[in-house]
Backbone as JSON Lines, residues from 0, in Angstrom:
{"i":0,"aa":"X","n":[-10.99,-1.02,18.95],"ca":[-10.56,-2.18,18.63],"c":[-9.17,-1.33,19.0]}
{"i":1,"aa":"X","n":[-19.39,4.12,14.28],"ca":[-18.41,4.55,15.9],"c":[-18.49,6.08,15.95]}
{"i":2,"aa":"X","n":[-19.44,6.87,16.16],"ca":[-19.12,8.42,16.62],"c":[-18.37,8.75,18.05]}
{"i":3,"aa":"X","n":[-17.1,9.08,17.71],"ca":[-16.1,8.8,18.62],"c":[-15.89,10.28,19.4]}
{"i":4,"aa":"X","n":[-15.66,10.12,20.85],"ca":[-16.0,11.73,21.83],"c":[-14.2,11.82,20.79]}
{"i":5,"aa":"X","n":[-14.17,13.59,21.01],"ca":[-12.77,13.79,20.55],"c":[-11.48,13.08,21.15]}
{"i":6,"aa":"X","n":[-12.09,13.08,22.53],"ca":[-10.61,12.57,23.58],"c":[-9.97,11.69,22.74]}
{"i":7,"aa":"X","n":[-10.78,10.7,21.79],"ca":[-10.18,9.58,21.33],"c":[-9.34,9.48,19.78]}
{"i":8,"aa":"X","n":[-9.65,10.93,19.51],"ca":[-8.77,11.26,18.44],"c":[-7.34,12.1,18.83]}
{"i":9,"aa":"X","n":[-7.25,12.08,20.1],"ca":[-5.65,12.81,20.41],"c":[-4.78,11.34,19.86]}
{"i":10,"aa":"X","n":[-3.4,11.96,20.38],"ca":[-2.27,10.72,20.18],"c":[-1.27,10.94,19.28]}
{"i":11,"aa":"X","n":[-0.99,9.64,18.9],"ca":[0.36,9.7,17.91],"c":[-0.11,9.99,16.6]}
{"i":12,"aa":"X","n":[0.98,9.99,15.99],"ca":[0.74,10.28,14.39],"c":[1.58,8.93,13.7]}
{"i":13,"aa":"X","n":[0.94,8.63,12.78],"ca":[1.0,7.33,12.17],"c":[2.54,7.34,11.54]}
{"i":14,"aa":"X","n":[3.25,6.63,11.76],"ca":[4.78,6.23,11.63],"c":[5.57,6.44,12.68]}
{"i":15,"aa":"X","n":[4.2,6.68,14.1],"ca":[5.22,6.49,15.41],"c":[5.63,5.22,16.09]}
{"i":16,"aa":"X","n":[6.39,5.18,16.55],"ca":[6.98,3.86,17.01],"c":[6.64,3.85,18.93]}
{"i":17,"aa":"X","n":[6.46,2.18,19.09],"ca":[5.85,2.46,20.52],"c":[6.74,0.87,21.03]}
{"i":18,"aa":"X","n":[7.79,1.33,21.81],"ca":[8.4,0.27,22.26],"c":[8.04,-0.29,24.02]}
{"i":19,"aa":"X","n":[8.17,-1.02,23.97],"ca":[6.98,-2.29,25.3],"c":[8.5,-2.88,26.24]}
{"i":20,"aa":"X","n":[7.92,-2.58,27.06],"ca":[9.18,-3.31,28.18],"c":[9.48,-4.89,28.12]}
{"i":21,"aa":"X","n":[8.63,-5.48,27.17],"ca":[8.64,-6.79,27.01],"c":[9.83,-7.11,25.51]}
{"i":22,"aa":"X","n":[10.2,-5.74,25.18],"ca":[10.79,-5.74,24.23],"c":[10.22,-5.74,22.45]}
{"i":23,"aa":"X","n":[9.01,-6.12,22.79],"ca":[7.89,-5.96,21.74],"c":[8.22,-4.18,20.98]}
{"i":24,"aa":"X","n":[7.79,-4.16,19.83],"ca":[8.54,-2.85,18.82],"c":[7.13,-2.9,18.17]}
{"i":25,"aa":"X","n":[6.31,-1.74,17.98],"ca":[5.11,-1.57,17.33],"c":[5.44,-0.21,16.62]}
{"i":26,"aa":"X","n":[4.51,-0.65,15.54],"ca":[4.37,1.41,14.42],"c":[3.15,1.41,14.03]}
{"i":27,"aa":"X","n":[2.58,2.86,14.01],"ca":[1.32,2.83,14.27],"c":[1.13,3.14,12.7]}
{"i":28,"aa":"X","n":[0.45,2.54,11.95],"ca":[0.44,2.42,10.47],"c":[-0.79,3.8,9.94]}
{"i":29,"aa":"X","n":[-2.38,3.09,10.66],"ca":[-3.11,3.93,10.53],"c":[-4.17,4.25,11.14]}
{"i":30,"aa":"X","n":[-4.83,5.52,11.55],"ca":[-5.75,5.62,12.59],"c":[-6.62,6.46,11.99]}
{"i":31,"aa":"X","n":[-8.22,6.15,12.48],"ca":[-9.06,6.55,12.17],"c":[-10.24,6.84,13.26]}
{"i":32,"aa":"X","n":[-11.42,7.44,13.4],"ca":[-12.15,7.62,14.69],"c":[-12.92,6.27,15.29]}
{"i":33,"aa":"X","n":[-12.55,5.01,14.41],"ca":[-12.99,3.7,14.7],"c":[-11.79,2.85,15.17]}
{"i":34,"aa":"X","n":[-10.69,2.83,14.81],"ca":[-9.46,2.06,14.65],"c":[-8.56,2.27,14.59]}
{"i":35,"aa":"X","n":[-7.59,1.97,14.81],"ca":[-5.96,1.68,14.22],"c":[-5.16,1.01,14.13]}
{"i":36,"aa":"X","n":[-4.59,0.64,13.22],"ca":[-4.02,-0.33,12.68],"c":[-2.39,-0.14,13.21]}
{"i":37,"aa":"X","n":[-1.99,-1.49,13.88],"ca":[-0.58,-1.35,14.45],"c":[0.37,-2.72,13.63]}
{"i":38,"aa":"X","n":[1.74,-2.67,13.33],"ca":[2.3,-3.63,12.84],"c":[3.39,-3.73,13.6]}
{"i":39,"aa":"X","n":[3.88,-4.87,14.22],"ca":[5.19,-5.26,15.16],"c":[6.26,-5.61,14.49]}
{"i":40,"aa":"X","n":[7.38,-6.1,15.07],"ca":[8.83,-6.4,14.35],"c":[8.77,-7.27,13.88]}
{"i":41,"aa":"X","n":[7.73,-8.29,14.22],"ca":[7.6,-9.75,13.07],"c":[6.45,-9.77,12.03]}
{"i":42,"aa":"X","n":[6.18,-8.09,11.27],"ca":[5.58,-7.87,10.91],"c":[3.98,-8.75,10.85]}
{"i":43,"aa":"X","n":[3.49,-8.6,12.05],"ca":[2.2,-9.34,12.23],"c":[1.57,-7.83,12.34]}
{"i":44,"aa":"X","n":[0.07,-7.89,12.03],"ca":[-1.04,-6.89,12.4],"c":[-1.85,-6.99,12.99]}
{"i":45,"aa":"X","n":[-2.22,-5.78,13.72],"ca":[-3.18,-5.67,15.25],"c":[-4.38,-4.79,14.4]}
{"i":46,"aa":"X","n":[-5.02,-4.62,14.68],"ca":[-6.26,-3.75,14.01],"c":[-6.86,-4.05,15.48]}
{"i":47,"aa":"X","n":[-7.03,-2.65,16.68],"ca":[-7.54,-2.44,17.28],"c":[-8.59,-1.24,17.48]}
{"i":48,"aa":"X","n":[-9.37,-1.16,18.41],"ca":[-10.82,-0.35,18.56],"c":[-10.22,0.99,19.17]}
{"i":49,"aa":"X","n":[-11.11,1.37,19.26],"ca":[-11.12,3.11,19.72],"c":[-11.49,2.75,20.94]}
{"i":50,"aa":"X","n":[-12.17,1.66,21.45],"ca":[-12.44,1.38,23.09],"c":[-11.07,1.1,23.76]}
{"i":51,"aa":"X","n":[-9.94,1.38,24.41],"ca":[-9.25,0.82,25.09],"c":[-9.07,-0.95,25.31]}
{"i":52,"aa":"X","n":[-10.59,-0.86,25.83],"ca":[-10.66,-2.45,26.64],"c":[-10.96,-3.34,25.7]}
{"i":53,"aa":"X","n":[-11.1,-3.17,24.36],"ca":[-12.18,-4.34,23.92],"c":[-11.09,-5.03,22.97]}
{"i":54,"aa":"X","n":[-11.13,-6.26,23.17],"ca":[-10.13,-7.32,22.6],"c":[-9.5,-6.71,21.1]}
{"i":55,"aa":"X","n":[-8.59,-7.21,20.72],"ca":[-8.12,-6.72,19.02],"c":[-9.49,-6.92,18.17]}
{"i":56,"aa":"X","n":[-9.71,-6.32,17.64],"ca":[-10.55,-6.66,16.0],"c":[-9.99,-7.54,15.23]}
{"i":57,"aa":"X","n":[-9.19,-7.03,14.73],"ca":[-8.01,-7.96,14.13],"c":[-6.54,-8.55,14.26]}
{"i":58,"aa":"X","n":[-6.23,-9.67,13.77],"ca":[-4.92,-9.88,13.89],"c":[-4.9,-10.8,12.72]}
{"i":59,"aa":"X","n":[-3.57,-10.56,12.07],"ca":[-2.99,-11.22,10.73],"c":[-1.21,-11.29,11.07]}
{"i":60,"aa":"X","n":[-1.36,-12.58,10.41],"ca":[0.11,-12.86,10.32],"c":[0.65,-13.31,9.18]}
{"i":61,"aa":"X","n":[1.56,-12.57,8.27],"ca":[1.87,-12.27,6.98],"c":[2.96,-13.44,7.08]}
{"i":62,"aa":"X","n":[3.99,-14.13,7.05],"ca":[5.27,-14.66,7.3],"c":[5.43,-15.96,6.97]}
{"i":63,"aa":"X","n":[4.45,-16.64,7.73],"ca":[4.04,-17.62,8.13],"c":[2.89,-17.94,7.29]}
{"i":64,"aa":"X","n":[2.12,-19.36,7.02],"ca":[0.9,-19.01,6.64],"c":[0.45,-18.5,6.77]}
{"i":65,"aa":"X","n":[-1.26,-18.04,6.04],"ca":[-2.01,-16.88,6.15],"c":[-2.77,-17.77,7.4]}
{"i":66,"aa":"X","n":[-2.88,-16.78,8.45],"ca":[-3.74,-17.26,9.47],"c":[-3.94,-15.67,10.32]}
{"i":67,"aa":"X","n":[-4.88,-15.65,11.26],"ca":[-5.67,-14.53,11.89],"c":[-6.87,-14.73,12.63]}
{"i":68,"aa":"X","n":[-7.56,-13.99,12.93],"ca":[-8.69,-13.56,13.21],"c":[-9.3,-12.8,13.36]}
{"i":69,"aa":"X","n":[-10.73,-12.63,12.97],"ca":[-11.23,-10.93,13.75],"c":[-12.35,-11.52,15.18]}
{"i":70,"aa":"X","n":[-12.42,-10.26,15.29],"ca":[-13.41,-10.2,16.78],"c":[-14.26,-9.34,16.66]}
{"i":71,"aa":"X","n":[-15.34,-9.7,16.99],"ca":[-16.45,-8.14,16.69],"c":[-17.42,-8.33,17.57]}
{"i":72,"aa":"X","n":[-18.87,-7.56,17.85],"ca":[-19.44,-7.22,18.09],"c":[-20.85,-6.94,17.35]}
{"i":73,"aa":"X","n":[-22.14,-6.59,17.35],"ca":[-22.87,-6.21,16.64],"c":[-23.24,-5.09,16.61]}
{"i":74,"aa":"X","n":[-22.87,-4.37,17.6],"ca":[-22.92,-2.97,17.58],"c":[-22.33,-2.58,19.04]}
{"i":75,"aa":"X","n":[-20.9,-1.75,18.53],"ca":[-19.86,-1.16,19.51],"c":[-20.21,0.02,20.46]}
{"i":76,"aa":"X","n":[-21.61,0.67,19.62],"ca":[-21.78,1.75,20.58],"c":[-22.93,0.97,22.29]}
{"i":77,"aa":"X","n":[-23.36,-0.35,22.09],"ca":[-24.07,-1.1,23.23],"c":[-22.49,-1.19,24.21]}
{"i":78,"aa":"X","n":[-21.32,-1.51,23.77],"ca":[-19.95,-1.5,24.73],"c":[-19.59,-0.76,25.51]}
{"i":79,"aa":"X","n":[-19.8,0.23,24.94],"ca":[-19.07,1.59,25.41],"c":[-19.57,1.8,26.88]}
{"i":80,"aa":"X","n":[-18.16,2.32,27.44],"ca":[-17.62,2.44,29.18],"c":[-17.65,4.29,29.29]}
{"i":81,"aa":"X","n":[-17.08,4.57,30.47],"ca":[-16.74,6.06,30.67],"c":[-15.33,6.36,30.03]}
{"i":82,"aa":"X","n":[-15.19,6.88,29.1],"ca":[-16.16,8.5,29.2],"c":[-16.66,8.36,28.03]}
{"i":83,"aa":"X","n":[-16.79,7.46,27.22],"ca":[-17.23,7.21,25.84],"c":[-18.4,7.2,25.59]}
{"i":84,"aa":"X","n":[-19.13,6.68,27.34],"ca":[-20.89,6.91,27.41],"c":[-20.74,6.95,29.01]}
{"i":85,"aa":"X","n":[-22.17,6.79,29.08],"ca":[-22.12,7.2,31.04],"c":[-21.9,5.46,32.03]}
{"i":86,"aa":"X","n":[-22.17,4.56,31.13],"ca":[-21.98,3.48,31.76],"c":[-20.86,3.05,32.52]}
{"i":87,"aa":"X","n":[-20.75,2.66,33.38],"ca":[-19.15,2.26,34.2],"c":[-19.24,0.36,33.94]}
{"i":88,"aa":"X","n":[-20.33,-0.25,33.51],"ca":[-20.02,-1.79,33.6],"c":[-20.79,-2.12,32.49]}
{"i":89,"aa":"X","n":[-20.0,-3.21,31.58],"ca":[-21.23,-3.74,30.25],"c":[-20.36,-5.73,30.4]}
{"i":90,"aa":"X","n":[-21.21,-6.68,29.88],"ca":[-21.38,-7.37,29.57],"c":[-21.79,-7.9,28.27]}
{"i":91,"aa":"X","n":[-20.98,-8.5,27.29],"ca":[-21.38,-8.6,26.3],"c":[-20.92,-9.85,25.39]}
{"i":92,"aa":"X","n":[-21.3,-10.38,24.39],"ca":[-20.69,-11.73,23.66],"c":[-20.31,-11.57,22.54]}
{"i":93,"aa":"X","n":[-18.56,-11.73,22.16],"ca":[-18.09,-11.58,21.38],"c":[-17.59,-12.48,20.39]}
{"i":94,"aa":"X","n":[-17.9,-12.36,18.92],"ca":[-17.81,-12.88,17.94],"c":[-16.86,-13.35,17.71]}
{"i":95,"aa":"X","n":[-15.64,-14.36,18.26],"ca":[-14.23,-14.35,17.1],"c":[-13.87,-15.01,16.16]}
{"i":96,"aa":"X","n":[-13.92,-15.06,14.95],"ca":[-13.45,-15.81,13.74],"c":[-12.51,-16.15,13.05]}
{"i":97,"aa":"X","n":[-11.93,-17.01,13.75],"ca":[-10.43,-17.54,12.74],"c":[-10.44,-18.08,11.65]}
{"i":98,"aa":"X","n":[-9.47,-17.64,11.18],"ca":[-9.55,-17.35,9.36],"c":[-9.18,-19.3,8.97]}
{"i":99,"aa":"X","n":[-8.63,-20.03,9.91],"ca":[-8.26,-21.39,9.96],"c":[-9.29,-22.42,10.82]}
{"i":100,"aa":"X","n":[-10.07,-22.05,11.62],"ca":[-11.09,-23.03,12.57],"c":[-12.02,-22.44,12.79]}
{"i":101,"aa":"X","n":[-12.36,-21.41,11.93],"ca":[-14.02,-21.26,11.86],"c":[-14.4,-20.14,13.23]}
{"i":102,"aa":"X","n":[-15.77,-19.67,13.56],"ca":[-16.22,-18.86,14.35],"c":[-16.49,-19.8,16.07]}
{"i":103,"aa":"X","n":[-16.18,-18.78,16.89],"ca":[-16.71,-19.26,18.3],"c":[-16.99,-17.32,18.73]}
{"i":104,"aa":"X","n":[-17.84,-18.23,20.06],"ca":[-18.43,-17.08,20.75],"c":[-17.48,-16.92,21.96]}
{"i":105,"aa":"X","n":[-17.35,-15.94,22.76],"ca":[-16.71,-15.49,23.95],"c":[-17.14,-14.58,24.8]}
{"i":106,"aa":"X","n":[-17.36,-14.99,26.38],"ca":[-18.19,-14.16,27.05],"c":[-17.56,-13.3,28.03]}
{"i":107,"aa":"X","n":[-17.44,-11.61,27.73],"ca":[-16.62,-10.47,28.35],"c":[-17.63,-9.85,29.33]}
{"i":108,"aa":"X","n":[-16.81,-9.26,30.71],"ca":[-17.4,-8.61,31.16],"c":[-16.38,-7.38,31.5]}
{"i":109,"aa":"X","n":[-16.99,-6.49,31.47],"ca":[-15.98,-5.0,31.39],"c":[-16.5,-4.01,32.34]}
{"i":110,"aa":"X","n":[-15.5,-3.2,33.6],"ca":[-15.55,-2.03,33.84],"c":[-14.85,-1.36,33.69]}
{"i":111,"aa":"X","n":[-15.4,0.17,34.09],"ca":[-14.37,1.56,34.38],"c":[-14.23,1.17,35.75]}
{"i":112,"aa":"X","n":[-12.78,1.71,36.33],"ca":[-12.13,1.16,37.39],"c":[-12.18,2.95,37.94]}
{"i":113,"aa":"X","n":[-11.56,3.53,37.03],"ca":[-11.48,5.25,37.4],"c":[-10.2,5.5,36.96]}
{"i":114,"aa":"X","n":[-9.71,6.43,37.22],"ca":[-8.88,7.41,36.75],"c":[-7.15,7.24,37.63]}
{"i":115,"aa":"X","n":[-6.15,6.62,37.1],"ca":[-4.81,6.8,37.58],"c":[-3.69,7.41,36.96]}
{"i":116,"aa":"X","n":[-2.61,6.65,36.98],"ca":[-1.72,7.5,36.28],"c":[-0.52,6.91,35.99]}
{"i":117,"aa":"X","n":[0.32,7.12,35.14],"ca":[1.04,6.53,34.37],"c":[2.72,7.26,34.35]}
{"i":118,"aa":"X","n":[3.89,6.52,34.43],"ca":[4.79,7.87,34.61],"c":[6.05,7.24,33.23]}
{"i":119,"aa":"X","n":[5.74,8.3,32.3],"ca":[6.32,7.49,31.22],"c":[7.73,9.6,30.39]}
{"i":120,"aa":"X","n":[8.51,8.68,30.13],"ca":[9.76,9.65,30.05],"c":[9.95,11.13,30.99]}
{"i":121,"aa":"X","n":[9.75,10.54,32.2],"ca":[9.71,11.69,33.37],"c":[8.59,12.25,33.19]}
{"i":122,"aa":"X","n":[7.53,12.73,32.48],"ca":[6.04,12.67,32.6],"c":[4.9,11.65,33.27]}
{"i":123,"aa":"X","n":[4.4,12.36,34.15],"ca":[3.18,11.29,34.38],"c":[1.84,11.53,33.67]}
{"i":124,"aa":"X","n":[1.03,10.74,33.26],"ca":[0.14,10.16,32.67],"c":[-1.06,10.51,33.34]}
{"i":125,"aa":"X","n":[-2.23,11.03,32.93],"ca":[-3.3,10.58,33.55],"c":[-4.22,9.61,32.94]}
{"i":126,"aa":"X","n":[-4.33,8.43,33.49],"ca":[-4.94,7.33,32.61],"c":[-6.44,7.18,32.92]}
{"i":127,"aa":"X","n":[-7.13,6.37,32.3],"ca":[-8.29,6.15,32.52],"c":[-7.98,4.7,32.91]}
{"i":128,"aa":"X","n":[-8.66,3.4,33.58],"ca":[-8.11,2.38,34.08],"c":[-9.49,1.53,33.75]}
{"i":129,"aa":"X","n":[-9.57,0.2,33.34],"ca":[-10.05,-0.72,32.62],"c":[-10.1,-2.19,33.7]}
{"i":130,"aa":"X","n":[-10.97,-2.59,33.64],"ca":[-11.1,-4.41,33.93],"c":[-12.16,-5.33,33.12]}
{"i":131,"aa":"X","n":[-11.37,-6.07,32.63],"ca":[-12.31,-6.64,31.69],"c":[-12.27,-8.52,32.46]}
{"i":132,"aa":"X","n":[-13.21,-9.11,32.45],"ca":[-12.94,-10.82,32.63],"c":[-13.86,-11.31,31.41]}
{"i":133,"aa":"X","n":[-13.01,-12.48,30.97],"ca":[-13.68,-13.37,30.12],"c":[-13.9,-15.03,30.59]}
{"i":134,"aa":"X","n":[-15.32,-15.06,30.56],"ca":[-15.69,-16.16,31.31],"c":[-16.74,-17.21,30.09]}
{"i":135,"aa":"X","n":[-16.46,-18.55,31.0],"ca":[-17.54,-19.08,30.04],"c":[-18.61,-19.51,31.14]}
{"i":136,"aa":"X","n":[-19.81,-20.14,30.64],"ca":[-20.83,-20.63,31.1],"c":[-21.31,-21.89,30.78]}
{"i":137,"aa":"X","n":[-21.67,-23.01,31.64],"ca":[-22.03,-24.65,31.03],"c":[-23.17,-24.96,31.21]}
{"i":138,"aa":"X","n":[-23.67,-25.92,31.25],"ca":[-24.8,-25.98,30.82],"c":[-25.93,-26.04,32.2]}
{"i":139,"aa":"X","n":[-25.6,-26.0,33.33],"ca":[-25.97,-25.31,34.3],"c":[-25.67,-23.99,34.84]}
{"i":140,"aa":"X","n":[-25.48,-23.53,33.65],"ca":[-25.66,-21.96,34.12],"c":[-24.35,-21.37,35.3]}
{"i":141,"aa":"X","n":[-23.19,-22.04,35.58],"ca":[-21.96,-21.81,36.43],"c":[-20.78,-21.5,35.62]}
{"i":142,"aa":"X","n":[-20.5,-20.03,36.12],"ca":[-19.52,-19.37,35.37],"c":[-18.15,-19.91,35.87]}
{"i":143,"aa":"X","n":[-17.21,-19.91,34.96],"ca":[-15.43,-20.46,34.83],"c":[-15.16,-19.34,34.24]}
{"i":144,"aa":"X","n":[-13.94,-19.08,34.95],"ca":[-13.15,-18.15,34.85],"c":[-12.29,-18.41,33.77]}
{"i":145,"aa":"X","n":[-11.75,-17.45,32.97],"ca":[-10.8,-17.67,31.51],"c":[-10.03,-16.73,31.56]}
{"i":146,"aa":"X","n":[-9.84,-15.77,31.52],"ca":[-8.53,-14.54,32.0],"c":[-9.44,-13.37,32.14]}
{"i":147,"aa":"X","n":[-8.21,-12.44,33.03],"ca":[-8.64,-11.08,33.35],"c":[-7.37,-10.08,32.56]}
{"i":148,"aa":"X","n":[-7.96,-9.05,31.96],"ca":[-6.97,-7.9,31.18],"c":[-7.31,-6.5,32.03]}
{"i":149,"aa":"X","n":[-6.67,-5.67,33.17],"ca":[-6.6,-4.4,33.43],"c":[-5.5,-4.08,32.77]}
{"i":150,"aa":"X","n":[-5.87,-2.89,32.0],"ca":[-5.75,-1.78,31.29],"c":[-5.81,-0.34,31.69]}
{"i":151,"aa":"X","n":[-4.46,0.23,31.67],"ca":[-4.27,1.58,31.54],"c":[-4.0,2.3,30.48]}
{"i":152,"aa":"X","n":[-5.27,3.24,29.94],"ca":[-5.15,4.09,28.73],"c":[-5.13,5.36,29.16]}
{"i":153,"aa":"X","n":[-4.14,6.07,28.2],"ca":[-3.95,7.3,28.54],"c":[-4.72,8.08,27.34]}
{"i":154,"aa":"X","n":[-5.5,8.9,27.38],"ca":[-6.45,9.92,26.69],"c":[-5.32,10.54,25.81]}
{"i":155,"aa":"X","n":[-4.84,10.98,26.29],"ca":[-3.74,12.08,25.77],"c":[-2.64,11.61,24.78]}
{"i":156,"aa":"X","n":[-2.17,10.15,24.92],"ca":[-1.35,9.4,24.06],"c":[-2.6,8.68,22.7]}
{"i":157,"aa":"X","n":[-3.43,8.86,23.04],"ca":[-4.52,7.85,22.7],"c":[-4.26,6.17,22.7]}
{"i":158,"aa":"X","n":[-3.65,5.78,23.88],"ca":[-2.83,4.5,23.52],"c":[-2.72,4.02,25.11]}
{"i":159,"aa":"X","n":[-3.03,2.41,24.93],"ca":[-2.94,1.96,26.67],"c":[-1.3,1.68,26.64]}
{"i":160,"aa":"X","n":[-1.0,2.2,28.13],"ca":[0.17,2.46,28.57],"c":[0.32,1.13,28.79]}
{"i":161,"aa":"X","n":[-0.33,0.33,29.57],"ca":[-0.38,-0.92,30.64],"c":[-0.85,-1.48,30.65]}
{"i":162,"aa":"X","n":[-0.88,-2.94,30.39],"ca":[-1.9,-4.14,30.4],"c":[-1.02,-5.18,31.31]}
{"i":163,"aa":"X","n":[-1.88,-5.68,31.81],"ca":[-1.82,-6.81,33.25],"c":[-2.84,-7.84,32.53]}
{"i":164,"aa":"X","n":[-1.86,-9.36,32.69],"ca":[-3.11,-10.23,31.94],"c":[-3.06,-11.32,33.17]}
{"i":165,"aa":"X","n":[-4.06,-11.84,33.03],"ca":[-4.12,-12.82,34.32],"c":[-4.69,-14.16,33.64]}
{"i":166,"aa":"X","n":[-3.95,-15.03,33.62],"ca":[-4.61,-16.47,32.64],"c":[-5.97,-16.98,33.76]}
{"i":167,"aa":"X","n":[-6.25,-18.12,33.31],"ca":[-6.88,-19.01,34.54],"c":[-6.21,-19.84,35.41]}
{"i":168,"aa":"X","n":[-4.88,-19.84,35.36],"ca":[-4.22,-20.31,36.7],"c":[-3.85,-19.4,37.33]}
{"i":169,"aa":"X","n":[-3.92,-18.37,37.15],"ca":[-3.71,-17.05,38.1],"c":[-2.37,-16.74,37.62]}
{"i":170,"aa":"X","n":[-1.79,-16.9,36.67],"ca":[-0.93,-15.97,36.45],"c":[-0.52,-14.69,35.76]}
{"i":171,"aa":"X","n":[-0.08,-13.69,36.09],"ca":[0.0,-12.86,35.91],"c":[1.51,-11.81,34.61]}
{"i":172,"aa":"X","n":[0.87,-11.36,33.7],"ca":[2.19,-11.07,32.85],"c":[1.34,-9.55,32.37]}
{"i":173,"aa":"X","n":[3.03,-8.75,32.59],"ca":[2.68,-7.2,32.73],"c":[3.26,-7.06,31.23]}
{"i":174,"aa":"X","n":[2.65,-5.89,30.45],"ca":[3.59,-5.51,29.42],"c":[3.36,-3.47,29.66]}
{"i":175,"aa":"X","n":[4.21,-2.79,29.26],"ca":[3.63,-1.51,29.64],"c":[4.58,-0.93,28.74]}
{"i":176,"aa":"X","n":[4.17,0.4,28.27],"ca":[5.44,1.27,27.3],"c":[6.48,1.68,28.1]}
{"i":177,"aa":"X","n":[7.68,1.77,27.63],"ca":[8.82,1.91,27.82],"c":[9.29,3.09,26.81]}
{"i":178,"aa":"X","n":[9.0,3.28,25.92],"ca":[9.37,4.28,25.07],"c":[8.58,4.84,23.74]}
{"i":179,"aa":"X","n":[8.37,6.1,23.08],"ca":[7.72,6.34,22.25],"c":[8.47,7.06,21.3]}
{"i":180,"aa":"X","n":[8.85,6.82,19.78],"ca":[9.5,7.2,18.82],"c":[8.79,8.21,18.14]}
{"i":181,"aa":"X","n":[8.91,9.41,17.88],"ca":[8.15,10.25,16.66],"c":[8.09,9.55,15.19]}
{"i":182,"aa":"X","n":[7.79,9.95,14.42],"ca":[7.83,9.27,12.92],"c":[9.37,9.42,12.06]}
{"i":183,"aa":"X","n":[9.33,10.87,12.78],"ca":[10.73,11.46,12.53],"c":[12.32,10.84,13.37]}
{"i":184,"aa":"X","n":[12.23,10.49,14.76],"ca":[13.57,9.55,15.26],"c":[12.8,8.25,15.1]}
{"i":185,"aa":"X","n":[11.6,7.68,14.32],"ca":[11.96,6.34,14.46],"c":[13.15,5.81,13.53]}
{"i":186,"aa":"X","n":[14.03,5.81,13.75],"ca":[14.56,5.25,12.55],"c":[15.27,3.66,13.2]}
{"i":187,"aa":"X","n":[15.31,2.74,12.34],"ca":[16.16,1.24,12.44],"c":[17.14,1.52,13.6]}
{"i":188,"aa":"X","n":[17.99,2.26,13.67],"ca":[19.45,2.18,14.5],"c":[18.53,2.56,15.67]}
{"i":189,"aa":"X","n":[18.28,3.86,15.78],"ca":[17.31,4.54,17.07],"c":[16.57,3.09,17.73]}
{"i":190,"aa":"X","n":[15.58,2.59,17.0],"ca":[14.61,1.55,17.27],"c":[15.88,0.39,18.38]}
{"i":191,"aa":"X","n":[16.57,0.09,17.51],"ca":[17.23,-1.14,17.55],"c":[18.4,-0.86,18.96]}
{"i":192,"aa":"X","n":[18.77,0.84,18.83],"ca":[19.55,0.77,19.9],"c":[18.46,0.88,21.34]}
{"i":193,"aa":"X","n":[17.37,1.48,21.28],"ca":[16.66,1.5,22.52],"c":[16.12,0.23,23.0]}
{"i":194,"aa":"X","n":[15.83,-1.1,22.02],"ca":[15.77,-2.26,22.58],"c":[16.74,-3.13,23.16]}
{"i":195,"aa":"X","n":[17.9,-2.86,22.76],"ca":[19.11,-3.2,22.94],"c":[19.48,-2.94,24.67]}
{"i":196,"aa":"X","n":[19.35,-1.46,24.74],"ca":[19.29,-0.95,25.96],"c":[18.32,-1.63,27.21]}
{"i":197,"aa":"X","n":[17.07,-1.48,26.86],"ca":[16.4,-2.36,27.35],"c":[16.26,-3.77,27.7]}
{"i":198,"aa":"X","n":[16.68,-3.73,27.03],"ca":[17.54,-5.96,27.33],"c":[18.42,-5.58,28.24]}
{"i":199,"aa":"X","n":[19.52,-5.29,28.23],"ca":[20.78,-5.21,28.64],"c":[20.56,-4.33,30.53]}
{"i":200,"aa":"X","n":[19.38,-3.37,30.13],"ca":[19.05,-3.04,31.55],"c":[18.46,-3.72,32.84]}
{"i":201,"aa":"X","n":[17.98,-5.14,32.08],"ca":[17.03,-5.65,33.15],"c":[18.09,-6.59,34.31]}
C-alpha cells in the first residue's frame, strides 16, 4: 500500500521527511515488508502498500471528527506487477470501507509501463513507471472512466517520486518529490524554510 523482493526494502529511514511540489510534507513513521505509514503536516496518516501503484491502504484523519477509510483486496500477490512478479497488466476489484459511509467496490486496471528517470537534488533516479485506471461498469457492461493515476517509483528510495492524476473531466494534477530530509536534518525550522522557498520560487 506478502513476501516482498529485496528491491522493495531499500529506501528511507523512519523519521525521514519528504517535501512535495504542492507544499505537502510527509514524515515516514513505520516501514516493514508489507507497508509504510506516513503522517502529513495536518496529522493525517496514510498506510501505503509495498506495491507503489496500489491505492492507499488506510487513511485516517485525527484532528477533526474520526474519519477515514480502508482499502484492500483478498490477495495482494494476485495484483503484483513487474518487478514484483512477471505480470505486466492486472485488473482487480478493490474493496473500500469508509468508517462513516460503509463499504463499496472499485474496479482498477493497472499496467507496468517500463523504466524511466526522475531528477532529484542533481541526481538522476531510475524509476519504474505504472499506469492505473479506475472505471465502473453499468448493467449493460459498458465501462465508464473514473480516474487515472500515472506513477513513477524509485526502487532506490522505495518511494513514488512523481504522480499524475487525471479525473473524469480530463483535468490533470501533478505532484512530485521536491526535497528529502534525513531524520537527522528534519528539524521543524529546516522543513519550514524549505517549504517557504518552494512557495516563493513558484
